[in-house]
PDB file of C-alpha atoms and ligand atoms in Angstrom:
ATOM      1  CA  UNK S 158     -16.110   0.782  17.172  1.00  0.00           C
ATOM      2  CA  UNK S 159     -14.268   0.667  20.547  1.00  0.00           C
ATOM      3  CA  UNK S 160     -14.792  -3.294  20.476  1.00  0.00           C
ATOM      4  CA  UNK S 161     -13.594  -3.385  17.167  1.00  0.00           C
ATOM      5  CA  UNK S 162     -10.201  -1.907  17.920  1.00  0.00           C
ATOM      6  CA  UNK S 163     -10.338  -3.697  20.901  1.00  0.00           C
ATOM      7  CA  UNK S 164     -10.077  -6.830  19.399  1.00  0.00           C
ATOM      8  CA  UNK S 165      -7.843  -5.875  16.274  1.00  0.00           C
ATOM      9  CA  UNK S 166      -5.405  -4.915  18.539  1.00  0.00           C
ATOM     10  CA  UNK S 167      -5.570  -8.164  20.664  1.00  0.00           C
ATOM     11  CA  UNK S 168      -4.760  -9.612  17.532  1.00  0.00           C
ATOM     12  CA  UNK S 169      -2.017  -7.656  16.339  1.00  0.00           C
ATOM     13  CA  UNK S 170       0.537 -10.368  14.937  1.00  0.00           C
ATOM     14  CA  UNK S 171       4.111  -9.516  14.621  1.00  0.00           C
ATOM     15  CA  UNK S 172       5.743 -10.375  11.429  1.00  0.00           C
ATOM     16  CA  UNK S 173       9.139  -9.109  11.794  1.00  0.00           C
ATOM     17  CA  UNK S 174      11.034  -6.644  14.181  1.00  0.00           C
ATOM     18  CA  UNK S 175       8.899  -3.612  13.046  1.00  0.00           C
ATOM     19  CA  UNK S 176       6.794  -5.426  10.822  1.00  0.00           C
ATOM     20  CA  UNK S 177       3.053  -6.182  12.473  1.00  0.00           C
ATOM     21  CA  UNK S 178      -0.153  -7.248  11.041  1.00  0.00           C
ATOM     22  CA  UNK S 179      -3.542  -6.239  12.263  1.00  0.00           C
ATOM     23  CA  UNK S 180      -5.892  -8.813  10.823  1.00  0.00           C
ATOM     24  CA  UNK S 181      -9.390  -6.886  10.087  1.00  0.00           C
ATOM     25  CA  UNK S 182      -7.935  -3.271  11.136  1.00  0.00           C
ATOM     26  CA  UNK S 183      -9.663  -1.597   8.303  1.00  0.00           C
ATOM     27  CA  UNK S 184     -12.825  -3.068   8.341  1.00  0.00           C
ATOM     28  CA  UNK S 185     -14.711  -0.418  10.563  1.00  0.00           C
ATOM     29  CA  UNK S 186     -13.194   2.093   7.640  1.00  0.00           C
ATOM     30  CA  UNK S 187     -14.505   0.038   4.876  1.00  0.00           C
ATOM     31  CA  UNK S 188     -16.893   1.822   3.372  1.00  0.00           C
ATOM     32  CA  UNK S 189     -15.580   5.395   3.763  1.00  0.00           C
ATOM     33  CA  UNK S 190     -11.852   3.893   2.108  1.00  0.00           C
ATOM     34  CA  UNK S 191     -14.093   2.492  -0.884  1.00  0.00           C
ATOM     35  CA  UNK S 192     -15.880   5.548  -1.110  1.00  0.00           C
ATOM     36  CA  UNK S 193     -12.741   7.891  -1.194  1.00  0.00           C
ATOM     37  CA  UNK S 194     -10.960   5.150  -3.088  1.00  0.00           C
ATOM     38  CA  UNK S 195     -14.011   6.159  -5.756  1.00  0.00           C
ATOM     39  CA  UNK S 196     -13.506   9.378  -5.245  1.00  0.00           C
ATOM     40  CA  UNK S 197      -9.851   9.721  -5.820  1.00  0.00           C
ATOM     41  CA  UNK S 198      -9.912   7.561  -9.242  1.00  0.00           C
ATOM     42  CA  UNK S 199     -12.702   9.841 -10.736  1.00  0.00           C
ATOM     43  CA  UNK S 200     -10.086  12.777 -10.446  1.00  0.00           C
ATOM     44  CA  UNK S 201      -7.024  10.668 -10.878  1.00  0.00           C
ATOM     45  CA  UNK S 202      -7.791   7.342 -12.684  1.00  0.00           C
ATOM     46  CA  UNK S 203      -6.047   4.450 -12.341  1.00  0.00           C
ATOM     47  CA  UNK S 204      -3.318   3.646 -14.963  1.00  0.00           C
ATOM     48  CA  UNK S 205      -0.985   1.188 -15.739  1.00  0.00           C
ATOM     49  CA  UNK S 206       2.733   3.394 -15.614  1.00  0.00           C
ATOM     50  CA  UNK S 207       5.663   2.410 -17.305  1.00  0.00           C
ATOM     51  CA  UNK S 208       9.326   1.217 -15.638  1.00  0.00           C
ATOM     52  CA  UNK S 209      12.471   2.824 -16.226  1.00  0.00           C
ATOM     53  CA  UNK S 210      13.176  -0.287 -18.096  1.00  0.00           C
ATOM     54  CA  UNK S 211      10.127   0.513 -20.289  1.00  0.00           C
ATOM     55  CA  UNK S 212       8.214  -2.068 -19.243  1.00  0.00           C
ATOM     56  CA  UNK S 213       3.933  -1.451 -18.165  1.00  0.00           C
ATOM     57  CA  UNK S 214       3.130  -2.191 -14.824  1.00  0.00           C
ATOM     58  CA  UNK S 215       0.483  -4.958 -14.247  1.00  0.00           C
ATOM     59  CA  UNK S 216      -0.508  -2.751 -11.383  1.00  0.00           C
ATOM     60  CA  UNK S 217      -2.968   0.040 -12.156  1.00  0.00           C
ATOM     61  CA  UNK S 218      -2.214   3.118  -9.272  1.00  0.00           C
ATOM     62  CA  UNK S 219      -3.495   6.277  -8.971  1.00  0.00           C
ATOM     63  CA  UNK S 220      -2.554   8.478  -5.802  1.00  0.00           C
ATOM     64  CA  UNK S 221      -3.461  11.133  -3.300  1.00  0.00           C
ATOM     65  CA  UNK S 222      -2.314  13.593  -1.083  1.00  0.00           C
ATOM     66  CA  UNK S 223       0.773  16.360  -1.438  1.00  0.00           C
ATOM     67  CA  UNK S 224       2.406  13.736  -3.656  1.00  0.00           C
ATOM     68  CA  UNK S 225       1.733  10.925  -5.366  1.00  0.00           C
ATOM     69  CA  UNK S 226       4.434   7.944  -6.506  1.00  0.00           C
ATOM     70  CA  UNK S 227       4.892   8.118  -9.973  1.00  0.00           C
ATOM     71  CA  UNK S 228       7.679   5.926 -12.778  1.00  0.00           C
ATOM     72  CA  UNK S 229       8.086   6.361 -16.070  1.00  0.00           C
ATOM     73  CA  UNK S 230      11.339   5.848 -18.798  1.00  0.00           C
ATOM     74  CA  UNK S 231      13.282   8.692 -16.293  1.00  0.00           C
ATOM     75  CA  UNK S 232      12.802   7.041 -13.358  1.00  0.00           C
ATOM     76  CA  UNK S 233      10.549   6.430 -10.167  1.00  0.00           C
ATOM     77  CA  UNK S 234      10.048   9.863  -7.576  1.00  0.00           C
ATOM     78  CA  UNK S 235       7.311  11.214  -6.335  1.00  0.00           C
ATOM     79  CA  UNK S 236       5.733  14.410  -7.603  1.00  0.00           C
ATOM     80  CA  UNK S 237       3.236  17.120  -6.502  1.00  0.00           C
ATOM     81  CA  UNK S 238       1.216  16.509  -9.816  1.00  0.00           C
ATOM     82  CA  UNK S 239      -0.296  13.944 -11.818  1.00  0.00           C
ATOM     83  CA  UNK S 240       1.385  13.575 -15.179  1.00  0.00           C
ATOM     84  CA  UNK S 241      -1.584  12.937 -16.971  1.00  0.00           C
ATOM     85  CA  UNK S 242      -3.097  16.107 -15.955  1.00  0.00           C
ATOM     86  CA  UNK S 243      -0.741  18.017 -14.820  1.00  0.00           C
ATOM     87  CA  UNK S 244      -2.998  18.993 -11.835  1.00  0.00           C
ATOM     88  CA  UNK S 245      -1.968  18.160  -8.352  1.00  0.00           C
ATOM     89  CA  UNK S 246      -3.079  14.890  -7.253  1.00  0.00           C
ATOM     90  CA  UNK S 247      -6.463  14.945  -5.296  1.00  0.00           C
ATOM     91  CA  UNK S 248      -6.280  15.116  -1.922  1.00  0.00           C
ATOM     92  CA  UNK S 249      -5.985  12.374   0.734  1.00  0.00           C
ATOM     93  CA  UNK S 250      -9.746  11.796   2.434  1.00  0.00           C
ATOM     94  CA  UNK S 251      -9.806  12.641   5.975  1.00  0.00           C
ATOM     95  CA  UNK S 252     -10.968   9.160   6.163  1.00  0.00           C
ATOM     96  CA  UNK S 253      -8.004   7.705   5.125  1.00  0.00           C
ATOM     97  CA  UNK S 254      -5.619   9.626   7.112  1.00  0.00           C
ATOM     98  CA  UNK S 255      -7.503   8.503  10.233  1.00  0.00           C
ATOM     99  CA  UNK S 256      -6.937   4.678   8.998  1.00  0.00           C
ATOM    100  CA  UNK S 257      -3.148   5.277   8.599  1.00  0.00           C
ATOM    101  CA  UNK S 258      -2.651   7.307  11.691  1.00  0.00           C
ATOM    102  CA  UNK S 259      -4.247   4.892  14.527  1.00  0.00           C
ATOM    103  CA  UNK S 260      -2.712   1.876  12.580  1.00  0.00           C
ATOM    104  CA  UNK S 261       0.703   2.879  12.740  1.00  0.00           C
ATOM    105  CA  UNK S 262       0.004   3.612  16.502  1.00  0.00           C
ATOM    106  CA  UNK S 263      -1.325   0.159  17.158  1.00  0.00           C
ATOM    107  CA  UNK S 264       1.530  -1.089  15.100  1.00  0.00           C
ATOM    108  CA  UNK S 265       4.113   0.752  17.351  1.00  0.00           C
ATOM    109  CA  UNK S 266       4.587   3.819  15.358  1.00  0.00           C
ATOM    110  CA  UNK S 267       2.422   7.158  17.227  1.00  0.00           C
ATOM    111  CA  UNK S 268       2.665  10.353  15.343  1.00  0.00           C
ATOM    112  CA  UNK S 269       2.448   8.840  11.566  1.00  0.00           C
ATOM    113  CA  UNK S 270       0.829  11.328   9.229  1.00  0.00           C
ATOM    114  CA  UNK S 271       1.094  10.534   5.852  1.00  0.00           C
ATOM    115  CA  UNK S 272       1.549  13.082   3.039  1.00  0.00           C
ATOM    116  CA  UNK S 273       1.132  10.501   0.535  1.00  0.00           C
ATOM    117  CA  UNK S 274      -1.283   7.296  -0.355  1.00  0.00           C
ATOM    118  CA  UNK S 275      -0.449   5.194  -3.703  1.00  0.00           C
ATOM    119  CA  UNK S 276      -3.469   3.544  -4.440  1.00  0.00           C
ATOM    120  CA  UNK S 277      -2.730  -0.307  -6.535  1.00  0.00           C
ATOM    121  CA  UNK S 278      -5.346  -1.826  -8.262  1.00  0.00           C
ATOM    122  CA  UNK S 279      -4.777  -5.971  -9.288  1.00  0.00           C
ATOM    123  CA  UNK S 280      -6.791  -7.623 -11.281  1.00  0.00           C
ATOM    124  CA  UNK S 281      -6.010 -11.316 -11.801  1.00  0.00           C
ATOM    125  CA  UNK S 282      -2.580 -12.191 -12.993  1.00  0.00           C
ATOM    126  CA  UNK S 283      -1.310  -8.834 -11.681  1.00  0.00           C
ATOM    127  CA  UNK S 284       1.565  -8.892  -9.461  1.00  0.00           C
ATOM    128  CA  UNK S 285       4.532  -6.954  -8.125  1.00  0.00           C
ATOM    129  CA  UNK S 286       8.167  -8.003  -8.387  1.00  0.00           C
ATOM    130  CA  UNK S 287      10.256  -7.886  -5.562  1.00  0.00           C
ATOM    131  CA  UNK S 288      11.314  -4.391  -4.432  1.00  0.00           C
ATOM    132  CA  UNK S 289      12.554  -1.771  -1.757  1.00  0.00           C
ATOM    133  CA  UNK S 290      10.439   1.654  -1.202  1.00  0.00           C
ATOM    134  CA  UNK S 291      12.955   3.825  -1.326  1.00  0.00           C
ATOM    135  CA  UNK S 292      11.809   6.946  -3.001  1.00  0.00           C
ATOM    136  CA  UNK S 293      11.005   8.625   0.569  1.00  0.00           C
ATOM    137  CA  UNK S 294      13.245  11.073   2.597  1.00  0.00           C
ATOM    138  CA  UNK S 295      12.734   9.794   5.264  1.00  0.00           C
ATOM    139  CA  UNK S 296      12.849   6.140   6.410  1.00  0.00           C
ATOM    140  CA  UNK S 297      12.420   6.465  10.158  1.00  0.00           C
ATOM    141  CA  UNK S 298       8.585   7.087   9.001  1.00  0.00           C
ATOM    142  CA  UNK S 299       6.723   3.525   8.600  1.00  0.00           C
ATOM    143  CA  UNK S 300       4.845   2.488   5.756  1.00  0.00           C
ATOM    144  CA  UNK S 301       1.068   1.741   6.877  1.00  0.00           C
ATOM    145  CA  UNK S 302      -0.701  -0.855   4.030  1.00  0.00           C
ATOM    146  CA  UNK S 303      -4.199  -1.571   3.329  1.00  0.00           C
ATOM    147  CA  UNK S 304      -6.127  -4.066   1.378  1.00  0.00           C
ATOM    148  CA  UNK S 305      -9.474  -4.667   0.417  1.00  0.00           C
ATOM    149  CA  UNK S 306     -10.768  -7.236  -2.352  1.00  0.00           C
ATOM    150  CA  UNK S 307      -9.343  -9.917  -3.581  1.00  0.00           C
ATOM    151  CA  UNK S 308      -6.959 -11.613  -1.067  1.00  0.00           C
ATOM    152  CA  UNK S 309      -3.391 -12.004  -1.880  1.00  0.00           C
ATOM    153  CA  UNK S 310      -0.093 -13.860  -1.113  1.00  0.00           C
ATOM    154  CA  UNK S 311       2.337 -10.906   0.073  1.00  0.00           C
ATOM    155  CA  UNK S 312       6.164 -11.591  -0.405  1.00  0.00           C
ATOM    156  CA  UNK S 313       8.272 -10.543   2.418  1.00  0.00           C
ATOM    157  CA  UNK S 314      12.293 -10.775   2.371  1.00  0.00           C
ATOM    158  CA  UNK S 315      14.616  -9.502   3.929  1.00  0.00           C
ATOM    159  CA  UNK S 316      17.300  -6.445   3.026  1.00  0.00           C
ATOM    160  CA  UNK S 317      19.226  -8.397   0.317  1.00  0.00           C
ATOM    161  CA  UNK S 318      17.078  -9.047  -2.864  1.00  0.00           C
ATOM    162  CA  UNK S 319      18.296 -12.637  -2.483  1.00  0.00           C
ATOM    163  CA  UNK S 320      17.197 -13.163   0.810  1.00  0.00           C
ATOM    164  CA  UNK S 321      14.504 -16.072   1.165  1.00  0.00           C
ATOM    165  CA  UNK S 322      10.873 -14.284   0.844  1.00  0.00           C
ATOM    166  CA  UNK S 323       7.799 -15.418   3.485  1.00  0.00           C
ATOM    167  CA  UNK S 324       4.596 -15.536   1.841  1.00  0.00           C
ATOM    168  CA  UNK S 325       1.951 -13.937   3.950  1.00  0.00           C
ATOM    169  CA  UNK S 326      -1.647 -14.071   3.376  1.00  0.00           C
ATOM    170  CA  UNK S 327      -3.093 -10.884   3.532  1.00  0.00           C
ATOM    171  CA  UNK S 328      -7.418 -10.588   3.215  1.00  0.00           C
ATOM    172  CA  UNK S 329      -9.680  -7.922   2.812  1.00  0.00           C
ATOM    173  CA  UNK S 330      -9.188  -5.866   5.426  1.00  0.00           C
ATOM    174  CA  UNK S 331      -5.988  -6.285   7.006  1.00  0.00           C
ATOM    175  CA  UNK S 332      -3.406  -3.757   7.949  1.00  0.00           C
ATOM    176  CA  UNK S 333       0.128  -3.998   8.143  1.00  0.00           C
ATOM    177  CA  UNK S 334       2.579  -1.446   9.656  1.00  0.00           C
ATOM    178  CA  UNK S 335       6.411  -1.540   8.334  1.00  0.00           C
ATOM    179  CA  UNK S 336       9.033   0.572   9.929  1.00  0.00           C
ATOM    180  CA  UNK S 337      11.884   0.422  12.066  1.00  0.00           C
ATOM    181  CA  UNK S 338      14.441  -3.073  10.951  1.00  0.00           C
ATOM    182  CA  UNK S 339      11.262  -3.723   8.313  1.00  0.00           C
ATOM    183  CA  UNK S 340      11.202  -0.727   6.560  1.00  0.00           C
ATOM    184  CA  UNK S 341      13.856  -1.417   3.058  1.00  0.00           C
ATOM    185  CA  UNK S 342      13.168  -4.696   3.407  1.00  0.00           C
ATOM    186  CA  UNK S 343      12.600  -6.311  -0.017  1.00  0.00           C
ATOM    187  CA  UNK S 344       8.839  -7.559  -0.395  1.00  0.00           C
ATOM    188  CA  UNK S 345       6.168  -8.165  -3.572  1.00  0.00           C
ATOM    189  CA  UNK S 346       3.371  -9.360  -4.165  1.00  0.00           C
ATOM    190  CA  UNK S 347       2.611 -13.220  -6.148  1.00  0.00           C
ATOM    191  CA  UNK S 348      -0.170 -13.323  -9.208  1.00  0.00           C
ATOM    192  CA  UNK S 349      -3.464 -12.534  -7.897  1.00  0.00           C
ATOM    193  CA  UNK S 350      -5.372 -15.856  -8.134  1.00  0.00           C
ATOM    194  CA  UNK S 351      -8.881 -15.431  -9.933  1.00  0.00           C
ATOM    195  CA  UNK S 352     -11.656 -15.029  -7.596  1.00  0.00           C
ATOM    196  CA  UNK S 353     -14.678 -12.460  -7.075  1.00  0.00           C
ATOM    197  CA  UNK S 354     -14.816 -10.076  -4.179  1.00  0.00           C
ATOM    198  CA  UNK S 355     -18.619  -9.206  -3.177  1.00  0.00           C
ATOM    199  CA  UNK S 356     -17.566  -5.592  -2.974  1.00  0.00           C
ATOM    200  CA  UNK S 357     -14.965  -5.145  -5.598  1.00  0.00           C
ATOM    201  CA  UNK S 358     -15.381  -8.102  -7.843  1.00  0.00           C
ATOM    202  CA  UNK S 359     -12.437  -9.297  -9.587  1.00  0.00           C
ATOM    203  CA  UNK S 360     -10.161  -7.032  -7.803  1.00  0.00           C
ATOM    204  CA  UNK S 361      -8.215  -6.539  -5.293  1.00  0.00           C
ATOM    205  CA  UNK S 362      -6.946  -2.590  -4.026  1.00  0.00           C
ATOM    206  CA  UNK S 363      -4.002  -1.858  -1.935  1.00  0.00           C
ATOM    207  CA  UNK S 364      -3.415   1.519  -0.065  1.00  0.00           C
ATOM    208  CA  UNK S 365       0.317   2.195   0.993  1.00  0.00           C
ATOM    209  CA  UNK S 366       0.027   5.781   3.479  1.00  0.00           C
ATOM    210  CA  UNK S 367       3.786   7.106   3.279  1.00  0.00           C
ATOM    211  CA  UNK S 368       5.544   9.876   4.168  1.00  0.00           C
ATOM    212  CA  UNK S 369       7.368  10.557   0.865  1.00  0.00           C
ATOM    213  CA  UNK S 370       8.798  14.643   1.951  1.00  0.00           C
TER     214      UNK S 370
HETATM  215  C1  MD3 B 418       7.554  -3.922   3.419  1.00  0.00           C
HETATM  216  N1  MD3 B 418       2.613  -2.551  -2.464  1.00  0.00           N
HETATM  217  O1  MD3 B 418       3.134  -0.101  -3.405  1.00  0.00           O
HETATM  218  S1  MD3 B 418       1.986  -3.208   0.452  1.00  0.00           S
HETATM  219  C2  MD3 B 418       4.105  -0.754  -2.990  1.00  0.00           C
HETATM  220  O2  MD3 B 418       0.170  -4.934  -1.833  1.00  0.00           O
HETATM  221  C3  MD3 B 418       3.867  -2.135  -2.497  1.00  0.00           C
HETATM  222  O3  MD3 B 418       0.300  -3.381  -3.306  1.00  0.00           O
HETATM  223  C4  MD3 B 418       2.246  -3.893  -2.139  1.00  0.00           C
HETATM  224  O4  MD3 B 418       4.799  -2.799  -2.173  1.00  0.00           O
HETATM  225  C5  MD3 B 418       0.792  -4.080  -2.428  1.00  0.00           C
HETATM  226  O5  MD3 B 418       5.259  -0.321  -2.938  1.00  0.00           O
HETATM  227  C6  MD3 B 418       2.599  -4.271  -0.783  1.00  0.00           C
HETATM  228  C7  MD3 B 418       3.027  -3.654   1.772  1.00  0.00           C
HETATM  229  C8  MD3 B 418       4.362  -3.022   1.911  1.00  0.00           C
HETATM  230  C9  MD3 B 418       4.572  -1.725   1.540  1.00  0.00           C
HETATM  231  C10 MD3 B 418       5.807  -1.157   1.801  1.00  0.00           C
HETATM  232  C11 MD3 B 418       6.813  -1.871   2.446  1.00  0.00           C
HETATM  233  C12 MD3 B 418       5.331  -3.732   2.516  1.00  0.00           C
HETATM  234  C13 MD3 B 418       6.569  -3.190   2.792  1.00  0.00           C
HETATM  235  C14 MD3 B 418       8.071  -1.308   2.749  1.00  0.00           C
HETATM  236  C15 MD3 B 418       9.010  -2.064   3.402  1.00  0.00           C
HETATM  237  C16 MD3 B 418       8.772  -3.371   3.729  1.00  0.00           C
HETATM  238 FE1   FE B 419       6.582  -1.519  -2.011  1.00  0.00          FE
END
């Protein structure tokens, strides 16, 4: 464990001024984020919510903690509950706020805890258009991101929706910690490409720890 953090952190690779990858950083968590991951969607399923616009998300989330991240035709927020059941959203696995705490440490951010996790499922063809999180009080807080599964191209711009995007590769696995200069920037996520994950199949599952009060 030691000479796994050891080495994630030698490898930490700055992406932007705030902005740092840590290739592998979940890996030593793997199994305990699947099985909370599990846990979470048998109280909270995954589901594909609908925009403001009206449109359904190609993205099925489901979330954790003491709020979740919810949209629908009045808007996106967070709340306390899940719609579907009305019941608070399960909460976070100690598991998980261990992940999000010592990445956002080795990503230059001590102190993080998270009070909420969205959970995004993709299966192939699912994407996410290019967006700022801005549905949190506070943005001096970073925004630690995990995914497992399939790999995907992540879009990274900059704080005008116009701005140029970098495609970054992101694998099962990897970490990255957004704050500081990073943290409105506009980013997405391209089409997952078809492909077969030995532990999740066709899927890939992305974990964004926030704090959203
Ligand atoms: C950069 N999720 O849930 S995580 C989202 O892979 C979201 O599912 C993507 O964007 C996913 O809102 C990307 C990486 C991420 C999250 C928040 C950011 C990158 C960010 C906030 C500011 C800048
Ligand atoms: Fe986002």
């Amino acid at each position: 464990m030691t000479r796994d953090l050891f080495e994630t952190e030698r490898s930490a690779v700055p992406l932007a001024d705030g902005a740092v990858l840590l290739p592998g950083f979940a890996l030593p968590f793997e199994e305990e984020i699947l099985a909370g991951v599990a846990a979470v969607a048998a109280a909270a399923p995954f589901r594909h919510m609908t925009t403001p616009g009206g449109f359904r998300m190609s993205v099925a989330m489901t979330n954790c903690g003491n709020a979740g991240w919810i949209t629908d035709r009045r808007g996106y927020r967070y709340d306390a509950a899940d719609p579907e059941t009305g019941s608070e959203w399960p909460a976070m696995p100690a598991a998980f706020g261990v992940l999000a705490t010592r990445a956002a440490a080795a990503g230059g951010f001590p102190g993080f805890v998270p009070d909420a996790c969205l959970i995004n499922r993709y299966e192939p063809g699912a994407r996410l258009t290019l967006h700022q999180d801005r549905n949190e009080r506070d943005y001096d807080a970073p925004i630690v991101s995990v995914s497992l599964g399939l790999p995907a191209t992540f879009l990274f711009g900059g704080s005008e929706r116009t701005d140029k995007a970098r495609r970054v590769p992101l694998a099962h696995g990897d970490v990255v910690v957004w704050g500081g200069p990073a943290r409105l920037a506009f980013h997405g996520v391209a089409p997952l490409k078809d492909g077969t994950h030995p532990l999740l199949g066709r899927a890939r599952i992305n974990l964004t720890f926030r704090k959203a009060l």
